[in-house]
PDB file of C-alpha atoms in Angstrom:
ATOM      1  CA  UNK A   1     105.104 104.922 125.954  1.00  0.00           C
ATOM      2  CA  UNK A   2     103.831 101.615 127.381  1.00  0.00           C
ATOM      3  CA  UNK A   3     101.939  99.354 125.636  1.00  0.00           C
ATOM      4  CA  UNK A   4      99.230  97.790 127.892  1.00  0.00           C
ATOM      5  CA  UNK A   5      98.031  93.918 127.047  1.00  0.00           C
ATOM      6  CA  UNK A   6      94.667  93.096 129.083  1.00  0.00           C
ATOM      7  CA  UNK A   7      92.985  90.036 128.793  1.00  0.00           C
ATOM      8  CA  UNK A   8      90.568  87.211 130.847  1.00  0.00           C
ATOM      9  CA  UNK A   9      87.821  89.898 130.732  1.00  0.00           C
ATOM     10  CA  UNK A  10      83.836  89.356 129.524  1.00  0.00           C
ATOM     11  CA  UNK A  11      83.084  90.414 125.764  1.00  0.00           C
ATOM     12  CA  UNK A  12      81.209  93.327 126.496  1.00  0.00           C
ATOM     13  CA  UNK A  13      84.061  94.734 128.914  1.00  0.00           C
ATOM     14  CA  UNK A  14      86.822  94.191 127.093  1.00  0.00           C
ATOM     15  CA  UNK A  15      85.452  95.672 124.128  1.00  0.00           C
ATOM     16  CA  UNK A  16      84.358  98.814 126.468  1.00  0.00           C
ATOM     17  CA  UNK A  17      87.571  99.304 127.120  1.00  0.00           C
ATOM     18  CA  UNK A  18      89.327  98.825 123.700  1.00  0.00           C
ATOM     19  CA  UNK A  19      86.623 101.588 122.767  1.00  0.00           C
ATOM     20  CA  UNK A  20      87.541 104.229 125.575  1.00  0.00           C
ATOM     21  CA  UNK A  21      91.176 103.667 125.477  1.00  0.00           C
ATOM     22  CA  UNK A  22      92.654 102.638 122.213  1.00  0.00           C
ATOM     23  CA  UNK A  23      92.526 106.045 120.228  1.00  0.00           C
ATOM     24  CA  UNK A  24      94.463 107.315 123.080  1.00  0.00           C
ATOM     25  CA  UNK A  25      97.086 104.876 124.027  1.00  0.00           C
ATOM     26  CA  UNK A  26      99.180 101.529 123.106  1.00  0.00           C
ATOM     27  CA  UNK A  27      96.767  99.206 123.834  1.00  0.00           C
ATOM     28  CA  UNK A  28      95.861  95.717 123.067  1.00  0.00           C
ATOM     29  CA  UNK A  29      93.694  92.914 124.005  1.00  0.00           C
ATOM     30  CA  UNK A  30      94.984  89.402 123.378  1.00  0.00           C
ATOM     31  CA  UNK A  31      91.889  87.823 123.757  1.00  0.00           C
ATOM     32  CA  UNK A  32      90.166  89.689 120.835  1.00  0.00           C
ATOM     33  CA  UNK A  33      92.736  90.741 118.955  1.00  0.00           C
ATOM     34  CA  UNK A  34      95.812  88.773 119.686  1.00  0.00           C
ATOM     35  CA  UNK A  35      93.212  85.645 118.756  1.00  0.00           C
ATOM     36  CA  UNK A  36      91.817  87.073 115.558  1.00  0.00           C
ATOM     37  CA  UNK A  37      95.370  87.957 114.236  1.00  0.00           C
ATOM     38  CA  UNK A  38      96.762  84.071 114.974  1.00  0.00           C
ATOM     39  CA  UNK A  39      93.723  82.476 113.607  1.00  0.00           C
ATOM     40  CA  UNK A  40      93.625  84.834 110.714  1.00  0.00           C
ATOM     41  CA  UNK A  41      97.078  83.987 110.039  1.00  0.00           C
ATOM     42  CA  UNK A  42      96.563  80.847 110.036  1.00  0.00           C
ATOM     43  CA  UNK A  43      94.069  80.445 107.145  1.00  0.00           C
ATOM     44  CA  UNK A  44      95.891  82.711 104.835  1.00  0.00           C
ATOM     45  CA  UNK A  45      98.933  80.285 105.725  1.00  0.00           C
ATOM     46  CA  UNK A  46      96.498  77.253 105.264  1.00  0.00           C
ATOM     47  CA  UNK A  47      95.605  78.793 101.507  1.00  0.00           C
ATOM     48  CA  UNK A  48      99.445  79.271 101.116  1.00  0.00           C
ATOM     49  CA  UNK A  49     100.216  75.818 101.187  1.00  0.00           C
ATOM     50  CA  UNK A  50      97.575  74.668  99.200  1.00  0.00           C
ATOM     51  CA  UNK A  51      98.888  77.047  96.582  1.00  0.00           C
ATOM     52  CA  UNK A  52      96.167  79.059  96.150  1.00  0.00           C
ATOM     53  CA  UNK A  53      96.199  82.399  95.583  1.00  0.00           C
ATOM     54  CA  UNK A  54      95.244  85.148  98.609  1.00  0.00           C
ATOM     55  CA  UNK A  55      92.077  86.461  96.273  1.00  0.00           C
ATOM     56  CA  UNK A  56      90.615  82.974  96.715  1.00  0.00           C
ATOM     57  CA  UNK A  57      90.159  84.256 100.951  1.00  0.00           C
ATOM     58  CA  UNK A  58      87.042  85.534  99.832  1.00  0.00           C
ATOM     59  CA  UNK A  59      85.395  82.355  98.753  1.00  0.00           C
ATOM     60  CA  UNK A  60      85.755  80.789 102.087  1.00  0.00           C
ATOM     61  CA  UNK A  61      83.010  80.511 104.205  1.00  0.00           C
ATOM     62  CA  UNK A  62      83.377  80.408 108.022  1.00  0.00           C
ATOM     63  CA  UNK A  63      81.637  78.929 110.914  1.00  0.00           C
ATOM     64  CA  UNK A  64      82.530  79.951 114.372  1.00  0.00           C
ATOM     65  CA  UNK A  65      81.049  78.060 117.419  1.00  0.00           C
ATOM     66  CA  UNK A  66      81.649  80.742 120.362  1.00  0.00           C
ATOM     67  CA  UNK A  67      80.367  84.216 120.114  1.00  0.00           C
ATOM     68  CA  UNK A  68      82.550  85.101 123.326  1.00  0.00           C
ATOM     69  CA  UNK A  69      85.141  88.143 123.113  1.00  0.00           C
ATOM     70  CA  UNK A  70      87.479  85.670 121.248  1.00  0.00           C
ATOM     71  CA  UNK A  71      85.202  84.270 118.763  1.00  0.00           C
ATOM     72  CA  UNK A  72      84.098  87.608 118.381  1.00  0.00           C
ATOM     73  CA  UNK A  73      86.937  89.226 118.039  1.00  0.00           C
ATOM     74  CA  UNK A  74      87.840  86.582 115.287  1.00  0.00           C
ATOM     75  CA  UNK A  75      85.080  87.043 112.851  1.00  0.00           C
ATOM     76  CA  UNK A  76      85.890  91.114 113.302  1.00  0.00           C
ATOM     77  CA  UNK A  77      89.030  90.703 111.781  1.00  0.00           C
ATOM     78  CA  UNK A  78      88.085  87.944 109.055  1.00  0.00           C
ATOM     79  CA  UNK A  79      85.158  90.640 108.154  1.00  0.00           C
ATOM     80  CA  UNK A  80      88.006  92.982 107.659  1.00  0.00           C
ATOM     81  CA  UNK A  81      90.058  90.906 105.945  1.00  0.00           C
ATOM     82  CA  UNK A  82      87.365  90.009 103.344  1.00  0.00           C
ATOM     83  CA  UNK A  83      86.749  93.820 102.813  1.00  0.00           C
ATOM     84  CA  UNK A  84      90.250  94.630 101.615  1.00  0.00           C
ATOM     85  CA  UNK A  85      89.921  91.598  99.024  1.00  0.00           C
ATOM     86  CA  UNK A  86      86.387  93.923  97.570  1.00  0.00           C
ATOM     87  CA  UNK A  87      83.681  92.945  99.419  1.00  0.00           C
ATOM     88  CA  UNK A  88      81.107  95.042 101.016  1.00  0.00           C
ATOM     89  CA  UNK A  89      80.262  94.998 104.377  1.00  0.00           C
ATOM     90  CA  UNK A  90      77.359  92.852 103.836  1.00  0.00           C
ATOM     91  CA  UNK A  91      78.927  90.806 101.678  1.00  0.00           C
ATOM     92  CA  UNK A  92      82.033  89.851 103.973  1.00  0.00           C
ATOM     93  CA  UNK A  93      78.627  89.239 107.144  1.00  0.00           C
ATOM     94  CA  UNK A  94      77.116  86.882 104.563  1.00  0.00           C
ATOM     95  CA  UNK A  95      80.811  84.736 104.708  1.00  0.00           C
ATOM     96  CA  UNK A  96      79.634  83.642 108.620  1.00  0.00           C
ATOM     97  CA  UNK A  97      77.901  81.749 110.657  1.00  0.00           C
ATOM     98  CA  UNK A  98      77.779  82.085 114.543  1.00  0.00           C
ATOM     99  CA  UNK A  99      76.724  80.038 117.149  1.00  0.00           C
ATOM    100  CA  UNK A 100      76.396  80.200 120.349  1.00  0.00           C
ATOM    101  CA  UNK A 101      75.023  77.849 123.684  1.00  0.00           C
ATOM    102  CA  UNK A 102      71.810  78.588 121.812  1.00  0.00           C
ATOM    103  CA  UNK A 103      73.022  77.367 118.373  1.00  0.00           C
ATOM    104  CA  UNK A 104      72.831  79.694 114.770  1.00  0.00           C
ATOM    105  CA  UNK A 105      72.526  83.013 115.643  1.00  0.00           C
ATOM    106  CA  UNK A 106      70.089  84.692 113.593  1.00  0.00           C
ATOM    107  CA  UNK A 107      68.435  88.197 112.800  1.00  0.00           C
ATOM    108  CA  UNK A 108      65.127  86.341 114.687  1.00  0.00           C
ATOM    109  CA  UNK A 109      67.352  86.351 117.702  1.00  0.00           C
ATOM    110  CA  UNK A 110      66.399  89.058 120.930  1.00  0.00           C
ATOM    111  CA  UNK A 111      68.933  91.452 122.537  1.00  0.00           C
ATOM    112  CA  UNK A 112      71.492  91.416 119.876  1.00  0.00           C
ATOM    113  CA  UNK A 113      74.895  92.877 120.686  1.00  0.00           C
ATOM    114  CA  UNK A 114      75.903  95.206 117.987  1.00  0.00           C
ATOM    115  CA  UNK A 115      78.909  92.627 117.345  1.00  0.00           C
ATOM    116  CA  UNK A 116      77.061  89.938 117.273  1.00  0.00           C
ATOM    117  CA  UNK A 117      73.745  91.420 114.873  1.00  0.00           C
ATOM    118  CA  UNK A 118      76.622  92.614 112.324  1.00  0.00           C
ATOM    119  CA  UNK A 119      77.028  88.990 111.289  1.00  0.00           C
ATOM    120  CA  UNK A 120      73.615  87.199 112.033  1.00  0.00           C
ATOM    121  CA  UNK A 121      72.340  85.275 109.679  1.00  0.00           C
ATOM    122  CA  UNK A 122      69.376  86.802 107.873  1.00  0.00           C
ATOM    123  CA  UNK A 123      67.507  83.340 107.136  1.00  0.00           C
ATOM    124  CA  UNK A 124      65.376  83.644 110.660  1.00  0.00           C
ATOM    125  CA  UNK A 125      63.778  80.578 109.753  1.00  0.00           C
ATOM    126  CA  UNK A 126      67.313  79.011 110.560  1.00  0.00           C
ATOM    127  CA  UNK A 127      67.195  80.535 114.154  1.00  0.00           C
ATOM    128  CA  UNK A 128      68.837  78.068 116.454  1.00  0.00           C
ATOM    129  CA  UNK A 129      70.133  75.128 114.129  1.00  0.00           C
ATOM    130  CA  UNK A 130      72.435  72.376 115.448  1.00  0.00           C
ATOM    131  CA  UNK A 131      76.155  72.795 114.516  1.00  0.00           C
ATOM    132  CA  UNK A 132      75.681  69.591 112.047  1.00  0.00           C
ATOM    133  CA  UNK A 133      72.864  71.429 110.390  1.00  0.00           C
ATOM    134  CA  UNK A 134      74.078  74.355 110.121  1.00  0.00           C
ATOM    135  CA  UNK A 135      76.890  72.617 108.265  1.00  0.00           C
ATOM    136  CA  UNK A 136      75.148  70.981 105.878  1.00  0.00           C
ATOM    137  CA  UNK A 137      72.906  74.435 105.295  1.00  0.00           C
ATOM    138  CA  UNK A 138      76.181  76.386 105.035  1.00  0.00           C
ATOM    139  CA  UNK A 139      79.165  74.206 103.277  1.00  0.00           C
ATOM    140  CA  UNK A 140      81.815  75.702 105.158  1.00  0.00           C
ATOM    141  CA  UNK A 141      85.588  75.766 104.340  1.00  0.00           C
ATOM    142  CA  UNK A 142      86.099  76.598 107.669  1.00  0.00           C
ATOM    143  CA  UNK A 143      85.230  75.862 111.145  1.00  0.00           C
ATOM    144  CA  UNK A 144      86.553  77.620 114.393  1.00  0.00           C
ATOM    145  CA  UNK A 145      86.022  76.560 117.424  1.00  0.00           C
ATOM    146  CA  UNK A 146      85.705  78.671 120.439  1.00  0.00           C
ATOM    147  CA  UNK A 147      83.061  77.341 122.300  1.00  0.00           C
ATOM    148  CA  UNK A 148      84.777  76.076 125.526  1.00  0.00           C
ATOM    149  CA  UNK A 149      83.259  72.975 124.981  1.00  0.00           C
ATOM    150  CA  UNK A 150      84.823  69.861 125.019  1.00  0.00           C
ATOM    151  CA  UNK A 151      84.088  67.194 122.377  1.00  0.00           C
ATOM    152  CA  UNK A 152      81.368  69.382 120.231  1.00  0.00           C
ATOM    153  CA  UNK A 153      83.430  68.717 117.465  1.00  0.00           C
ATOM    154  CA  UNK A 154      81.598  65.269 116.873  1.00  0.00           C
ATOM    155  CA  UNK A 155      82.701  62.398 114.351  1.00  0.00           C
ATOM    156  CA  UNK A 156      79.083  63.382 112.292  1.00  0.00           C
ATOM    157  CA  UNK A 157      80.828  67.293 112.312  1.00  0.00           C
ATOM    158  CA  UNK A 158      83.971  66.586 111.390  1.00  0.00           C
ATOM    159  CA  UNK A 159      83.380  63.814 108.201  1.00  0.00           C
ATOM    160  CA  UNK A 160      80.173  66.741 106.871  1.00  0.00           C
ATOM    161  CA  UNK A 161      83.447  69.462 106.851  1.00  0.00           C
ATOM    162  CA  UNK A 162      85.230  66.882 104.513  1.00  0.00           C
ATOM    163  CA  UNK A 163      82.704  67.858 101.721  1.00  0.00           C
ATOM    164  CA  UNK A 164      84.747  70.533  99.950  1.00  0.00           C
ATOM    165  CA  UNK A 165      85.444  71.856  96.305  1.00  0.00           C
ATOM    166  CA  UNK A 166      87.830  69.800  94.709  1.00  0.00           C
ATOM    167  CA  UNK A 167      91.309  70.755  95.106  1.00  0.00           C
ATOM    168  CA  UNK A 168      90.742  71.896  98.532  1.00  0.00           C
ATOM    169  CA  UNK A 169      91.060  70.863 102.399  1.00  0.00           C
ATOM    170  CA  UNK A 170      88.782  71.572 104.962  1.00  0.00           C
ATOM    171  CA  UNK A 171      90.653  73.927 107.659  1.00  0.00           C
ATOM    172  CA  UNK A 172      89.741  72.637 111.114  1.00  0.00           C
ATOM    173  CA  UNK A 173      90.539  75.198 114.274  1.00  0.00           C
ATOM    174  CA  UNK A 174      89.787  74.154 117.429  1.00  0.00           C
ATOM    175  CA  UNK A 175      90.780  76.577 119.760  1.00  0.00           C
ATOM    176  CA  UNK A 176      89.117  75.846 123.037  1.00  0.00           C
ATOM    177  CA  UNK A 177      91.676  75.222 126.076  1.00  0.00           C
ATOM    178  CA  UNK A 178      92.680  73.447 128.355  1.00  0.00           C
ATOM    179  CA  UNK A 179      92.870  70.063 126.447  1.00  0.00           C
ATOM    180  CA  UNK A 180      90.007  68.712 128.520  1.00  0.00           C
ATOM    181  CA  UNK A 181      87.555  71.657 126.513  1.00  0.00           C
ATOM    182  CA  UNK A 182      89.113  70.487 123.266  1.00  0.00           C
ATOM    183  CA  UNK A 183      86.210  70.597 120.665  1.00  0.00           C
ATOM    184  CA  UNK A 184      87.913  67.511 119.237  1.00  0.00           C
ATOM    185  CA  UNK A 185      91.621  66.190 119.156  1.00  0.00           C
ATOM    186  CA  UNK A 186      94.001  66.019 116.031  1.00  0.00           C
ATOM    187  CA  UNK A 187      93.908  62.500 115.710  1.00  0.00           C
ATOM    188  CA  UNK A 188      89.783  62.874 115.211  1.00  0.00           C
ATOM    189  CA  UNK A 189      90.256  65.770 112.761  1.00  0.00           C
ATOM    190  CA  UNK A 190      92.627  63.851 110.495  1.00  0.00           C
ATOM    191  CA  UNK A 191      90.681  60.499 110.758  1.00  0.00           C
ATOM    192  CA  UNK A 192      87.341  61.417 110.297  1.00  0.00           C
ATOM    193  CA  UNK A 193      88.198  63.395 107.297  1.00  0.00           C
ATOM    194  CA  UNK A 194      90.197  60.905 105.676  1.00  0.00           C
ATOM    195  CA  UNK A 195      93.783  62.848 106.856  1.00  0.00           C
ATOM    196  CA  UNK A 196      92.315  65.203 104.872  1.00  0.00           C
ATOM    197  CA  UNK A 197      92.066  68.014 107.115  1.00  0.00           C
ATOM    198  CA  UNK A 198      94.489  71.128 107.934  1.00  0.00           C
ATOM    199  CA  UNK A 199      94.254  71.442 111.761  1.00  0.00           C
ATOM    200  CA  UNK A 200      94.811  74.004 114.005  1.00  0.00           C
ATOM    201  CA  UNK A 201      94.545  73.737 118.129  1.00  0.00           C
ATOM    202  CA  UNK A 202      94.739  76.154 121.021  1.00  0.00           C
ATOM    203  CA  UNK A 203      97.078  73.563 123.262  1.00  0.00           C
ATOM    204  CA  UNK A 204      99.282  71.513 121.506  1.00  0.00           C
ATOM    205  CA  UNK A 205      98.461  67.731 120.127  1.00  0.00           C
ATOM    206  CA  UNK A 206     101.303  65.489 118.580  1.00  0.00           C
ATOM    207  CA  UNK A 207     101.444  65.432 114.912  1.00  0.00           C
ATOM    208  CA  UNK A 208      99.703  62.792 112.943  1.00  0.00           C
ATOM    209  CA  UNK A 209     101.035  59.959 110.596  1.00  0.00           C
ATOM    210  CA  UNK A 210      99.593  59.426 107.670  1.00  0.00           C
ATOM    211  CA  UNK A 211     101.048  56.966 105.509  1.00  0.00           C
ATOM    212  CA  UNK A 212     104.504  57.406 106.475  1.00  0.00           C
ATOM    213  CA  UNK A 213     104.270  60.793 106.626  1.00  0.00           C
ATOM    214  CA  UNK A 214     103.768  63.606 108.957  1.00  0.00           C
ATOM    215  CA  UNK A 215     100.734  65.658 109.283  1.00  0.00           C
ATOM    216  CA  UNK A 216     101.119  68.864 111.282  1.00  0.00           C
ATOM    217  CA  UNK A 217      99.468  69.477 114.596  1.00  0.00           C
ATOM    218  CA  UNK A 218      99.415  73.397 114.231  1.00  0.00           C
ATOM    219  CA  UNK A 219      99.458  75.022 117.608  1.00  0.00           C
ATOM    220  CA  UNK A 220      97.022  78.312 116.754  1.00  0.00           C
ATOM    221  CA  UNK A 221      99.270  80.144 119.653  1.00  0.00           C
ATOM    222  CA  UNK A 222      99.076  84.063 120.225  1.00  0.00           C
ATOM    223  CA  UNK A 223     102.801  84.104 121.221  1.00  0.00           C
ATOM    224  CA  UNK A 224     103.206  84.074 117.344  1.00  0.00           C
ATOM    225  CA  UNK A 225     101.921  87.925 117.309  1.00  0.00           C
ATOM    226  CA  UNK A 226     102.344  89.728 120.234  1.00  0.00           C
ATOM    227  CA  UNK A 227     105.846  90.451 120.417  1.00  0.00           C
ATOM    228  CA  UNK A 228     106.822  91.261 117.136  1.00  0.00           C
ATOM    229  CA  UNK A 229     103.162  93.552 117.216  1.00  0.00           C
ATOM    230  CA  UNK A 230     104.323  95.545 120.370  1.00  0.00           C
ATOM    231  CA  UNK A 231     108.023  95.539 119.054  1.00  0.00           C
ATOM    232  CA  UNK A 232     106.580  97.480 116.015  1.00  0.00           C
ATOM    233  CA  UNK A 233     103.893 100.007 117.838  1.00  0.00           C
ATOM    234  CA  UNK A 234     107.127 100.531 120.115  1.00  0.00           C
ATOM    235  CA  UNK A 235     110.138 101.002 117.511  1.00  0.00           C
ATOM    236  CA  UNK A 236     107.293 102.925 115.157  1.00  0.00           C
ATOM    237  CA  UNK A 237     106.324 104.953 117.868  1.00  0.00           C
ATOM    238  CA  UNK A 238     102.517 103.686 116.464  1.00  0.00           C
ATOM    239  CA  UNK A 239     100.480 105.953 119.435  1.00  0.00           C
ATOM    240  CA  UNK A 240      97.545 103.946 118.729  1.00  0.00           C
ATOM    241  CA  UNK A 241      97.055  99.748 117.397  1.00  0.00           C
ATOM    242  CA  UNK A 242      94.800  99.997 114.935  1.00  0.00           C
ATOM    243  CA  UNK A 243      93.052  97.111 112.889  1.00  0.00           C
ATOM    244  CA  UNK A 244      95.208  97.643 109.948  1.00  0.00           C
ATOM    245  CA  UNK A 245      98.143  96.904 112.385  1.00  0.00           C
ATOM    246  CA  UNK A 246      96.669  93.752 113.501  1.00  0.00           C
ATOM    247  CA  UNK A 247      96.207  92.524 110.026  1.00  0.00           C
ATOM    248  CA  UNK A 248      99.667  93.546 108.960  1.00  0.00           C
ATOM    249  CA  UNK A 249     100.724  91.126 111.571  1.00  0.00           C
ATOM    250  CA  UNK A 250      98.835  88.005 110.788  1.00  0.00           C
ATOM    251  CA  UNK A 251      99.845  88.722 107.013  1.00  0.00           C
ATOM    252  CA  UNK A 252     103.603  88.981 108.075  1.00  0.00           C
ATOM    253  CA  UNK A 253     103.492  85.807 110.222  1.00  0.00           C
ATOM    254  CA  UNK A 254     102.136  83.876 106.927  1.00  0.00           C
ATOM    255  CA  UNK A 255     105.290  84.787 104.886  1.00  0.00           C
ATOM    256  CA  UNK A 256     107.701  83.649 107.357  1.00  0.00           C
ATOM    257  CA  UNK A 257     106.243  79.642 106.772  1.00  0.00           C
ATOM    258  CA  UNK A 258     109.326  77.776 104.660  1.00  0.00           C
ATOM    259  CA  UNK A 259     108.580  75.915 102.142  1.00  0.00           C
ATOM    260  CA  UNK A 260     110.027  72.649 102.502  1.00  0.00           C
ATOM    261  CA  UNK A 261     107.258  72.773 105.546  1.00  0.00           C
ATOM    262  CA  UNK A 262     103.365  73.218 103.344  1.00  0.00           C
ATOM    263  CA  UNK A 263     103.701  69.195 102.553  1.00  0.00           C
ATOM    264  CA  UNK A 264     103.561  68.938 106.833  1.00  0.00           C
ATOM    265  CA  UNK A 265     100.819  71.316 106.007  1.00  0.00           C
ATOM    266  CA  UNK A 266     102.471  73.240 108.699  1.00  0.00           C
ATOM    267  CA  UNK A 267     100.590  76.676 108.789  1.00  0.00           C
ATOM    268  CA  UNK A 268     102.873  78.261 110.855  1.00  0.00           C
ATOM    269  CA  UNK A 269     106.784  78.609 111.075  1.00  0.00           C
ATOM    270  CA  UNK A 270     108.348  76.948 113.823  1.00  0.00           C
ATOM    271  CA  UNK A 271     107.996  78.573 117.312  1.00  0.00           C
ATOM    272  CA  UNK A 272     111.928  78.146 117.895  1.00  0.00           C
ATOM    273  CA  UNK A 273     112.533  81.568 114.707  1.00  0.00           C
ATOM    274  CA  UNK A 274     110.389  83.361 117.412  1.00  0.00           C
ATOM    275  CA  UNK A 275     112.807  86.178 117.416  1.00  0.00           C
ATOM    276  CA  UNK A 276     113.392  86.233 113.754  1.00  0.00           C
ATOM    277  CA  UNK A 277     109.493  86.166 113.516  1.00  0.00           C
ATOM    278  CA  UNK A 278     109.170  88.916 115.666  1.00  0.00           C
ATOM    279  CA  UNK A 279     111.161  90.797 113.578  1.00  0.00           C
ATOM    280  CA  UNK A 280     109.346  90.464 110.700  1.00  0.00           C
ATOM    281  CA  UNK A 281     106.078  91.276 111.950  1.00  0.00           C
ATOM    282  CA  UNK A 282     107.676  94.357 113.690  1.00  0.00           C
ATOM    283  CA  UNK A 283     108.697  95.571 110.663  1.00  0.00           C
ATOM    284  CA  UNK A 284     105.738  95.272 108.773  1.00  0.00           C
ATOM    285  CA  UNK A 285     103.516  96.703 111.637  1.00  0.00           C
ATOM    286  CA  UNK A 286     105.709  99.898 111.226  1.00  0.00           C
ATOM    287  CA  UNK A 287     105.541  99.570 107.449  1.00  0.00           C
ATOM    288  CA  UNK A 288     101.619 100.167 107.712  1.00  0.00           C
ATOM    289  CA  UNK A 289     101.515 103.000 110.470  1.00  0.00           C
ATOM    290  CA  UNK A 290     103.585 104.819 108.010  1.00  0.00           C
ATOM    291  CA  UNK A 291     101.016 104.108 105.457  1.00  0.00           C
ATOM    292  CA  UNK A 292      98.309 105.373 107.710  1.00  0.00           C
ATOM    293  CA  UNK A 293      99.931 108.112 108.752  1.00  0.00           C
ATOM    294  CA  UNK A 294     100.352 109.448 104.788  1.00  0.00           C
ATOM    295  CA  UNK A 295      96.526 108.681 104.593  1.00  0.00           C
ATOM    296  CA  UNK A 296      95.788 110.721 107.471  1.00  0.00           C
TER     297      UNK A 296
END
């Protein structure tokens, strides 16, 4: 009855194993799937406290600069995500953009990883564009970084993510760690968007002032998940984590954000409820393994 967390290996390993092992046992991989669950929590928080409604998740677009196991492992559950909203396979590939070292990642593009060629762009004449072009070809809402590069995030990048529907803020992840990898730093999200941005981070950066007022740092931090998701397999004796489970989670971490907090634009509750948080997401992990196992 243990539940097994592995993580720190390559893309195509990790997801080897998740393949042989997780119809058999409790496991889960924190890079891929402890990642995707935080970050997808954390734009269906970031829609939250702009008050807009969850069906608005599928008119976001996403760019994600890392096609690693994490960055991977992010758009997988995104892609999922979108598909429970109505949209088809295809459609929810046509919400993405991936880069990598070699930048867009297109259909032209050799030696495609099934992951990766689920989600390639089909315009092969875009093969290979800059992150700043492929912004200004794609209009994102949001951009995730997982590149494990420090600084790509440039002052051009950040002020063409500012160009957004009205109403709306452009959601800003960068993920990367340690600090010194940072794609950019809070301050530069906040500034070069006019303190317009919702930001997310991997390690922590102080909060901004705007104004007078305080502009959350988020910390995008898979300690958020895990417990209450292995609490829940555990108590629910689960057998298996399935991708409905890891969803359930990311949607139970969003409703635990208090209101008094979505003028911070704080995206997440505070770290200190992490028991009470756990909790919550337990329960709901155990609320949809029941539901599975009725559909089975």
């Amino acid at each position: 009855k243990a539940l097994i967390q592995f993580e720190d290996f390559e893309l195509k390993h990790a997801l080897t194993l998740l393949k042989r092992y997780r119809e058999e046992f409790l496991i889960f991989n924190d890079d891929i799937q402890g990642t995707a669950s935080i970050v997808l929590a954390g734009i269906i928080g970031a829609l939250k406290i702009q008050n807009q409604p969850l069906t608005n998740f599928t008119n976001q677009r996403f760019v994600v600069v890392g096609a690693g196991s994490a960055g991977m492992g992010v758009v997988h559950s995104i892609h999922l995500f979108l598909q429970r909203y109505g949209l088809s396979a295809d459609e929810a590939a046509l919400k993405f953009c991936v880069l990598d070292k070699n930048g867009l990642v297109t259909q032209a593009r050799p030696n495609l990883s099934p992951q990766v060629g689920l989600i390639a762009r089909p315009e092969k004449d875009k093969e290979g564009l800059s992150l700043l072009e492929t912004l200004k070809f794609f209009r994102p809402t949001c951009l995730i970084g997982l590149s494990g590069t420090g600084g790509i995030f440039t002052p051009e990048v950040i002020t063409e993510m500012n160009v957004q529907p009205e109403g709306s803020r452009p959601i800003i992840f960068r993920l990367s760690n340690p600090t010194t990898k940072a794609e950019c730093t809070a301050e530069e999200a906040q500034q070069y968007t006019h303190h317009n941005a919702i930001f997310g981070s991997g390690s922590p950066f102080p909060d901004v002032i705007s104004e007078g007022s305080i502009i959350r740092s988020n910390q995008v931090n898979n300690v958020y998940i895990y417990p209450g998701l292995a609490l829940g397999a555990f108590l629910g004796d689960t057998k298996i984590i399935t991708d409905s489970m890891i969803v359930a989670s990311a949607e139970a971490l969003a409703e635990t954000i208090p209101e008094n907090d979505y003028s911070k634009r704080s995206i997440y509750p505070c770290l200190s409820e992490i028991r009470e948080i756990s909790v919550h997401i337990a329960a709901r992990v155990m609320e949809q393994a029941f539901k599975e196992r009725r559909l089975s």
